[in-house]
Short mmCIF file of C-alpha atoms in Angstrom, two decimals:
data_model
loop_
_atom_site.label_atom_id
_atom_site.label_comp_id
_atom_site.label_asym_id
_atom_site.label_seq_id
_atom_site.Cartn_x
_atom_site.Cartn_y
_atom_site.Cartn_z
CA MET A 225 -24.12 223.39 36.86
CA LYS A 226 -21.71 224.46 39.62
CA ARG A 227 -20.02 227.85 39.59
CA ASP A 228 -16.56 226.42 38.83
CA ASP A 229 -17.97 224.39 35.94
CA ILE A 230 -19.43 227.60 34.47
CA TYR A 231 -16.04 229.27 34.86
CA PHE A 232 -14.33 226.37 33.11
CA GLU A 233 -16.73 226.56 30.17
CA ALA A 234 -16.03 230.29 29.94
CA LEU A 235 -12.29 229.53 30.11
CA ARG A 236 -12.55 227.18 27.13
CA THR A 237 -13.99 229.94 24.93
CA ARG A 238 -11.00 232.31 25.47
CA ASP A 239 -13.57 235.11 25.08
CA HIS A 240 -12.27 238.62 25.84
CA ARG A 241 -15.64 239.52 27.36
CA PHE A 242 -14.66 237.41 30.40
CA ASP A 243 -11.24 239.02 30.79
CA GLY A 244 -10.83 240.24 34.36
CA LYS A 245 -14.14 238.69 35.47
CA PHE A 246 -12.30 235.76 37.08
CA PHE A 247 -8.83 234.24 37.27
CA VAL A 248 -7.60 230.67 36.92
CA GLY A 249 -5.19 229.06 39.37
CA VAL A 250 -3.30 226.12 37.87
CA LYS A 251 -2.39 223.68 40.64
CA THR A 252 0.34 221.87 38.70
CA THR A 253 2.35 225.02 37.94
CA GLY A 254 1.49 227.31 40.86
CA ILE A 255 0.58 230.18 38.52
CA TYR A 256 -2.68 232.00 37.89
CA CYS A 257 -3.95 233.23 34.52
CA ARG A 258 -6.55 235.32 32.79
CA PRO A 259 -9.42 233.41 31.13
CA ILE A 260 -8.00 234.46 27.72
CA CYS A 261 -4.60 232.82 28.35
CA PRO A 262 -3.52 230.48 25.51
CA ALA A 263 -2.63 227.78 28.08
CA ARG A 264 -5.12 224.90 28.20
CA PRO A 265 -5.03 223.23 31.64
CA LYS A 266 -7.19 220.24 32.49
CA ARG A 267 -10.34 220.70 34.54
CA GLU A 268 -8.99 218.76 37.53
CA ASN A 269 -5.90 220.97 37.67
CA VAL A 270 -7.59 224.34 38.01
CA GLU A 271 -9.44 226.41 40.58
CA PHE A 272 -11.05 229.80 40.11
CA TYR A 273 -10.82 233.15 41.85
CA SER A 274 -12.86 236.31 41.54
CA SER A 275 -9.77 238.54 41.66
CA ALA A 276 -6.03 238.54 41.11
CA ILE A 277 -5.64 239.47 44.76
CA ALA A 278 -7.50 236.34 45.86
CA ALA A 279 -5.36 234.16 43.58
CA GLU A 280 -2.13 235.62 44.98
CA LYS A 281 -3.43 235.30 48.52
CA ALA A 282 -3.93 231.58 47.80
CA GLY A 283 -0.23 231.30 46.89
CA TYR A 284 -0.33 231.57 43.08
CA ARG A 285 2.08 233.77 41.15
CA PRO A 286 1.08 235.71 38.01
CA CYS A 287 1.49 234.05 34.61
CA LEU A 288 4.32 235.44 32.48
CA ARG A 289 2.43 234.61 29.30
CA CYS A 290 -0.95 236.32 29.74
CA ARG A 291 0.14 238.78 32.49
CA PRO A 292 -2.97 238.93 34.75
CA GLU A 293 -2.07 242.43 35.92
CA SER A 294 -2.99 243.64 32.41
CA ALA A 295 -6.60 242.48 32.64
CA PRO A 296 -9.35 245.13 32.70
CA MET A 297 -10.46 245.84 36.24
CA SER A 298 -13.58 243.91 37.17
CA PRO A 299 -16.35 245.57 39.19
CA ALA A 300 -16.98 242.17 40.79
CA TRP A 301 -13.90 242.28 43.02
CA ILE A 302 -13.35 245.93 43.92
CA GLY A 303 -15.02 245.63 47.29
CA LYS A 304 -18.48 245.57 48.78
CA SER A 305 -18.62 248.91 50.57
CA ALA A 306 -19.14 252.13 48.64
CA VAL A 307 -15.95 253.60 50.11
CA VAL A 308 -13.78 250.69 48.96
CA ARG A 309 -15.38 250.65 45.50
CA ARG A 310 -14.73 254.37 45.01
CA ALA A 311 -11.22 254.14 46.47
CA VAL A 312 -10.13 251.26 44.24
CA LYS A 313 -11.43 252.97 41.10
CA ILE A 314 -9.55 256.16 41.96
CA LEU A 315 -6.47 254.16 42.93
CA TYR A 316 -6.34 252.51 39.51
CA SER A 317 -6.85 255.81 37.69
CA HIS A 318 -4.40 257.72 39.88
CA GLU A 319 -2.13 259.95 37.81
CA VAL A 320 0.55 260.44 40.47
CA LEU A 321 3.05 257.76 41.45
CA GLU A 322 3.73 259.12 44.96
CA PHE A 323 1.14 257.74 47.37
CA ASP A 324 0.13 259.58 50.55
CA GLU A 325 -2.23 257.45 52.65
CA ASP A 326 -3.63 260.34 54.70
CA ARG A 327 -4.34 262.51 51.67
CA PHE A 328 -5.84 259.58 49.77
CA ALA A 329 -8.16 258.61 52.64
CA ALA A 330 -9.27 262.22 53.13
CA GLN A 331 -10.93 262.10 49.69
CA PHE A 332 -13.50 259.68 51.16
CA GLY A 333 -14.00 261.41 54.51
CA VAL A 334 -12.26 258.69 56.55
CA THR A 335 -8.91 258.30 58.27
CA ALA A 336 -6.04 256.39 56.67
CA ARG A 337 -6.28 253.82 59.47
CA HIS A 338 -9.98 253.19 58.86
CA LEU A 339 -9.46 252.89 55.09
CA ARG A 340 -6.62 250.40 55.62
CA ARG A 341 -8.94 248.35 57.85
CA LEU A 342 -11.67 248.32 55.18
CA PHE A 343 -9.24 247.34 52.42
CA VAL A 344 -7.68 244.51 54.42
CA ALA A 345 -11.10 243.18 55.42
CA GLU A 346 -12.47 243.19 51.86
CA LEU A 347 -9.43 242.82 49.61
CA GLY A 348 -6.68 241.48 51.83
CA LYS A 349 -4.30 244.36 51.06
CA THR A 350 -3.92 247.99 52.04
CA PRO A 351 -4.28 250.90 49.57
CA LYS A 352 -0.52 251.48 49.77
CA GLN A 353 0.19 247.84 48.92
CA LEU A 354 -2.15 248.00 45.92
CA SER A 355 -0.55 251.24 44.77
CA PHE A 356 2.89 249.63 45.03
CA GLU A 357 1.69 246.61 43.01
CA ASN A 358 0.30 248.94 40.35
CA ARG A 359 3.78 250.40 39.95
CA LEU A 360 5.31 246.94 39.60
CA ASN A 361 2.61 245.94 37.12
CA LEU A 362 3.39 249.02 35.02
CA SER A 363 7.11 248.21 35.08
CA ARG A 364 6.48 244.67 33.80
CA LYS A 365 4.23 246.00 31.03
CA LEU A 366 6.94 248.44 29.95
CA ILE A 367 9.69 245.80 30.07
CA THR A 368 7.61 243.19 28.25
CA GLU A 369 5.94 245.34 25.58
CA THR A 370 8.40 248.13 24.86
CA LEU A 371 12.03 248.83 24.06
CA LEU A 372 12.46 251.06 27.09
CA PRO A 373 15.66 250.19 29.02
CA ILE A 374 14.97 248.42 32.32
CA SER A 375 16.36 251.31 34.35
CA GLU A 376 14.00 253.73 32.55
CA ALA A 377 11.07 251.34 33.12
CA ALA A 378 11.92 251.39 36.83
CA PHE A 379 12.05 255.19 36.96
CA ALA A 380 8.85 255.47 34.91
CA SER A 381 7.15 253.26 37.52
CA GLY A 382 8.18 255.54 40.37
CA PHE A 383 11.24 253.71 41.69
CA LYS A 384 14.23 255.86 42.62
CA SER A 385 16.53 252.93 43.42
CA ILE A 386 17.33 250.24 40.83
CA ARG A 387 18.36 247.83 43.57
CA ARG A 388 15.04 248.25 45.40
CA PHE A 389 13.18 247.88 42.11
CA ASN A 390 15.00 244.63 41.24
CA ASP A 391 14.30 243.17 44.70
CA ALA A 392 10.60 244.13 44.61
CA PHE A 393 10.18 242.88 41.04
CA LYS A 394 11.74 239.50 41.80
CA ASP A 395 9.70 239.14 44.98
CA ARG A 396 6.43 239.69 43.09
CA PHE A 397 7.09 237.96 39.77
CA LYS A 398 9.72 235.38 40.86
CA LYS A 399 12.03 236.47 38.04
CA LYS A 400 14.53 239.25 37.50
CA PRO A 401 13.45 242.07 35.15
CA SER A 402 16.10 241.03 32.62
CA GLU A 403 14.68 237.49 32.51
CA ILE A 404 11.33 238.61 31.09
CA ARG A 405 12.70 241.06 28.51
CA ARG A 406 11.34 239.96 25.11
CA HIS A 407 12.97 242.59 22.93
CA LYS A 408 16.49 243.71 22.23
CA ILE A 409 17.20 247.28 23.24
CA ALA A 410 17.15 249.62 20.26
CA ALA A 411 16.58 253.27 19.49
CA SER A 412 12.89 254.08 19.35
CA ALA A 413 10.68 257.15 19.02
CA GLY A 414 8.51 256.62 22.07
CA VAL A 415 7.06 253.48 23.61
CA THR A 416 4.05 251.52 22.39
CA ILE A 417 1.87 249.52 24.77
CA SER A 418 -1.51 247.78 24.71
CA LEU A 419 -4.34 248.68 27.08
CA PRO A 420 -7.03 245.96 27.09
CA TYR A 421 -10.80 246.42 27.21
CA ARG A 422 -13.82 244.14 27.27
CA PRO A 423 -15.60 243.90 23.89
CA PRO A 424 -17.82 244.97 22.34
CA TYR A 425 -16.13 248.38 22.25
CA ASP A 426 -17.35 251.32 20.21
CA PHE A 427 -13.98 252.97 19.48
CA PRO A 428 -15.28 254.77 16.34
CA GLY A 429 -18.01 256.37 18.46
CA LEU A 430 -15.51 257.69 21.00
CA LEU A 431 -13.23 258.89 18.22
CA ALA A 432 -16.12 260.77 16.56
CA PHE A 433 -17.04 262.45 19.85
CA TYR A 434 -13.50 263.61 20.58
CA ARG A 435 -13.07 264.78 16.99
CA SER A 436 -16.17 266.98 17.19
CA HIS A 437 -15.07 268.33 20.60
CA ARG A 438 -11.34 268.57 19.87
CA ILE A 439 -9.28 270.94 21.99
CA GLY A 440 -7.68 273.46 19.62
CA ASP A 441 -4.53 272.17 17.93
CA LEU A 442 -3.74 269.97 20.93
CA GLU A 443 -5.78 267.16 19.35
CA TRP A 444 -6.02 265.98 15.76
CA PHE A 445 -7.41 262.87 14.13
CA THR A 446 -7.17 260.46 11.24
CA ASP A 447 -9.90 257.96 10.37
CA THR A 448 -8.47 255.49 12.91
CA GLU A 449 -6.25 257.45 15.31
CA MET A 450 -6.33 260.19 17.89
CA HIS A 451 -3.22 262.34 18.33
CA ARG A 452 -2.81 264.41 21.47
CA ILE A 453 -0.16 266.81 22.78
CA VAL A 454 0.42 266.13 26.49
CA CYS A 455 1.94 268.41 29.12
CA PHE A 456 3.04 267.53 32.65
CA ASN A 457 5.12 269.75 34.93
CA GLY A 458 6.22 271.89 32.00
CA GLN A 459 7.33 268.90 29.90
CA VAL A 460 5.57 268.38 26.57
CA GLY A 461 5.15 265.20 24.52
CA GLN A 462 2.73 263.40 22.24
CA VAL A 463 0.46 260.35 22.43
CA VAL A 464 -1.22 258.42 19.58
CA ILE A 465 -4.21 256.17 20.31
CA SER A 466 -5.74 253.59 17.96
CA ASP A 467 -7.84 250.45 18.22
CA GLU A 468 -6.72 246.83 17.86
CA PRO A 469 -10.07 245.01 17.88
CA GLY A 470 -8.46 241.64 17.16
CA LYS A 471 -6.58 241.94 20.46
CA ALA A 472 -9.43 243.70 22.31
CA SER A 473 -7.07 246.50 23.27
CA LEU A 474 -6.03 250.04 22.45
CA LYS A 475 -2.60 250.61 20.92
CA VAL A 476 -1.01 253.59 22.67
CA THR A 477 2.24 255.17 21.49
CA ILE A 478 3.75 257.61 23.98
CA ASP A 479 6.58 259.92 22.94
CA VAL A 480 7.62 262.06 25.93
CA PRO A 481 10.88 263.66 27.04
CA GLU A 482 10.83 262.07 30.51
CA SER A 483 9.82 258.52 31.42
CA SER A 484 8.03 259.85 34.52
CA MET A 485 5.31 261.14 32.17
CA ILE A 486 4.35 257.64 30.99
CA TYR A 487 2.32 256.71 34.07
CA PRO A 488 0.01 259.78 34.06
CA VAL A 489 -0.47 259.47 30.28
CA ILE A 490 -1.64 255.86 30.67
CA ALA A 491 -4.00 256.89 33.48
CA LYS A 492 -5.53 259.61 31.30
CA VAL A 493 -5.99 257.24 28.32
CA ARG A 494 -7.73 254.69 30.56
CA SER A 495 -10.09 257.37 31.84
CA ALA A 496 -10.77 259.16 28.53
CA PHE A 497 -11.54 255.89 26.74
CA ASP A 498 -13.52 254.32 29.61
CA LEU A 499 -11.42 251.14 29.62
CA GLY A 500 -12.66 249.90 32.98
CA SER A 501 -16.28 249.52 31.85
CA ASP A 502 -18.06 246.21 31.60
CA PRO A 503 -20.46 246.35 28.61
CA VAL A 504 -22.41 243.30 29.79
CA ALA A 505 -23.10 244.82 33.22
CA ILE A 506 -24.06 248.12 31.59
CA ALA A 507 -26.44 246.42 29.15
CA ASN A 508 -28.06 244.35 31.90
CA ALA A 509 -28.79 247.52 33.86
CA LEU A 510 -30.04 249.63 30.96
CA GLU A 511 -32.02 247.07 28.95
CA VAL A 512 -34.98 247.36 31.30
CA ASP A 513 -36.01 250.37 29.19
CA PRO A 514 -37.12 249.19 25.71
CA LYS A 515 -36.00 252.40 23.99
CA VAL A 516 -32.55 252.28 25.60
CA LYS A 517 -32.32 248.57 24.74
CA ALA A 518 -32.88 249.39 21.07
CA LEU A 519 -30.12 252.03 21.21
CA LEU A 520 -27.72 249.58 22.84
CA LYS A 521 -28.30 247.10 20.03
CA LYS A 522 -27.72 249.84 17.46
CA TYR A 523 -24.54 251.12 19.15
CA LEU A 524 -22.81 248.00 20.40
CA GLY A 525 -20.15 248.59 23.03
CA VAL A 526 -20.99 252.25 23.57
CA ARG A 527 -18.72 253.93 26.13
CA LEU A 528 -18.98 257.14 28.11
CA PRO A 529 -16.69 259.86 26.70
CA SER A 530 -15.25 262.42 29.07
CA GLY A 531 -12.11 264.30 28.14
CA TRP A 532 -8.37 264.42 28.54
CA ASP A 533 -8.25 266.80 31.50
CA PRO A 534 -10.98 267.86 33.96
CA PHE A 535 -9.99 271.54 33.81
CA GLU A 536 -10.12 271.49 30.00
CA VAL A 537 -13.55 269.85 30.10
CA ALA A 538 -14.90 272.42 32.58
CA VAL A 539 -13.56 275.40 30.62
CA SER A 540 -14.89 273.97 27.35
CA THR A 541 -18.29 273.45 29.00
CA ILE A 542 -18.44 277.08 30.14
CA LEU A 543 -17.48 278.36 26.69
CA GLY A 544 -19.86 275.94 24.98
CA GLN A 545 -23.00 276.98 26.85
CA LEU A 546 -25.84 278.26 24.63
CA VAL A 547 -23.73 278.12 21.44
CA SER A 548 -23.24 275.47 18.75
CA VAL A 549 -20.57 272.77 19.09
CA ASP A 550 -18.56 274.45 16.30
CA GLN A 551 -18.74 277.85 17.98
CA GLY A 552 -17.79 276.38 21.34
CA ARG A 553 -14.80 274.66 19.75
CA ARG A 554 -13.72 277.94 18.14
CA LEU A 555 -13.92 279.76 21.48
CA VAL A 556 -11.74 277.10 23.13
CA ASN A 557 -9.19 277.46 20.34
CA ASP A 558 -9.26 281.27 20.69
CA LEU A 559 -8.60 280.95 24.43
CA ILE A 560 -5.63 278.65 23.78
CA GLN A 561 -4.17 281.03 21.20
CA LEU A 562 -4.67 283.94 23.61
CA LEU A 563 -3.15 282.50 26.79
CA GLY A 564 -1.43 279.18 25.95
CA GLU A 565 2.34 278.70 25.89
CA GLU A 566 4.14 277.64 22.71
CA THR A 567 5.50 274.10 22.38
CA LYS A 568 8.05 272.59 19.99
CA PHE A 569 5.23 271.03 17.94
CA THR A 570 3.74 272.71 14.88
CA MET A 571 0.42 272.55 13.05
CA GLN A 572 0.00 274.21 9.65
CA ASN A 573 3.24 276.17 10.08
CA ARG A 574 2.32 277.58 13.50
CA LYS A 575 3.45 276.54 16.95
CA ILE A 576 0.97 274.45 18.91
CA LYS A 577 0.18 276.05 22.26
CA THR A 578 -0.64 274.31 25.54
CA PHE A 579 -4.01 274.70 27.23
CA PRO A 580 -3.94 277.78 29.50
CA SER A 581 -3.31 277.10 33.17
CA PRO A 582 -5.84 278.14 35.83
CA ALA A 583 -3.39 280.83 36.95
CA ALA A 584 -3.11 282.26 33.42
CA ILE A 585 -6.89 282.51 33.04
CA ALA A 586 -7.42 283.86 36.57
CA SER A 587 -4.92 286.68 36.04
CA SER A 588 -6.28 287.69 32.61
CA SER A 589 -9.10 290.07 31.78
CA LEU A 590 -9.95 287.94 28.70
CA GLU A 591 -10.58 291.25 26.94
CA ASP A 592 -9.65 289.83 23.52
CA LEU A 593 -11.80 286.70 23.85
CA ARG A 594 -14.88 287.20 21.66
CA THR A 595 -17.63 286.04 23.97
CA THR A 596 -20.04 287.50 26.55
CA SER A 597 -18.83 289.29 29.65
CA SER A 598 -20.78 286.89 31.88
CA ARG A 599 -19.01 283.91 30.31
CA LYS A 600 -15.63 285.60 30.75
CA GLY A 601 -16.46 286.33 34.38
CA ALA A 602 -17.47 282.72 34.97
CA LEU A 603 -14.19 281.51 33.46
CA ILE A 604 -12.09 283.81 35.61
CA GLU A 605 -13.94 282.97 38.83
CA PHE A 606 -13.74 279.26 38.10
CA ALA A 607 -10.00 279.48 37.38
CA LYS A 608 -9.42 281.31 40.68
CA LEU A 609 -11.09 278.46 42.55
CA VAL A 610 -8.96 275.84 40.79
CA ARG A 611 -5.49 277.41 40.77
#
């Protein structure tokens, strides 16, 4: 069986496991779709591409129904060289909308010019072009899935000019932003969006891990949801994360005072819940060990937990060394109560505090923190290096 015939059989299943693995160009309409799109084109009218970039390079425009930009990122198309693979992964998990080519390239020990050359050779677009498309993709997600006004969706996606946003949006999607709006504008407490993943997906396992390693009062849980207080540039909001297995996606409700916070929140959710992973590729690599294979069958769709913020994870790791998980969690909470700043949110009739900044820890003696002097010293020295 030829490769395209295999792709077509996969297309007919509408299986979420194939989402992002390939894309379908429909010759009769000039659009390209995800393999889970409800559209059912005939075999003679389709051709297949390994990436959305390749489909657009061939002249296809993204489908307004299945929105290919929402597909989980596939490891199959993120480049052949190690530099490009790393760069694309970081690019798609970037928490900052402003893009500096020189600073971005420096992370990989190459010049911006050399990185542009690698990207164009392997992907057909520069890092800056991909970053710009990510912003447009976010704007379409916000306009399509939420009640956020179009102007706020533009600002949340990093655009400072509505006119420039409208021109860029129409150039990419061939429609004005107002033409794809599905909802009437209404008052709403936050925005709710879907972030897709490839099943199987062990959401309960991730939820259990984060519950047992929760960060003070900043995180709390129900049987099916994670609640998290978020803080960016002094602004504080809240995010609620739950699973929608029928849609193979996470439901994320973001309630923040400024729309500019939406982008970094989404990036952190993607990272914390390992949404870019491919469970089939992981299983193929790990099943060579019989014991690991048995574990994979027992815990279908297992993902790699990390944390909400790297600094929080590092501090929690230092405080959790050589003590129980419960004791480590208590020490983290004590540190937050000692040095964190109060927010407008409350928990059990007390103000929830933010996680201490590196500067706050570095300038404190931690005298009132009930732990060893060596652990306090490690915290202070680490914070000095980070601030």
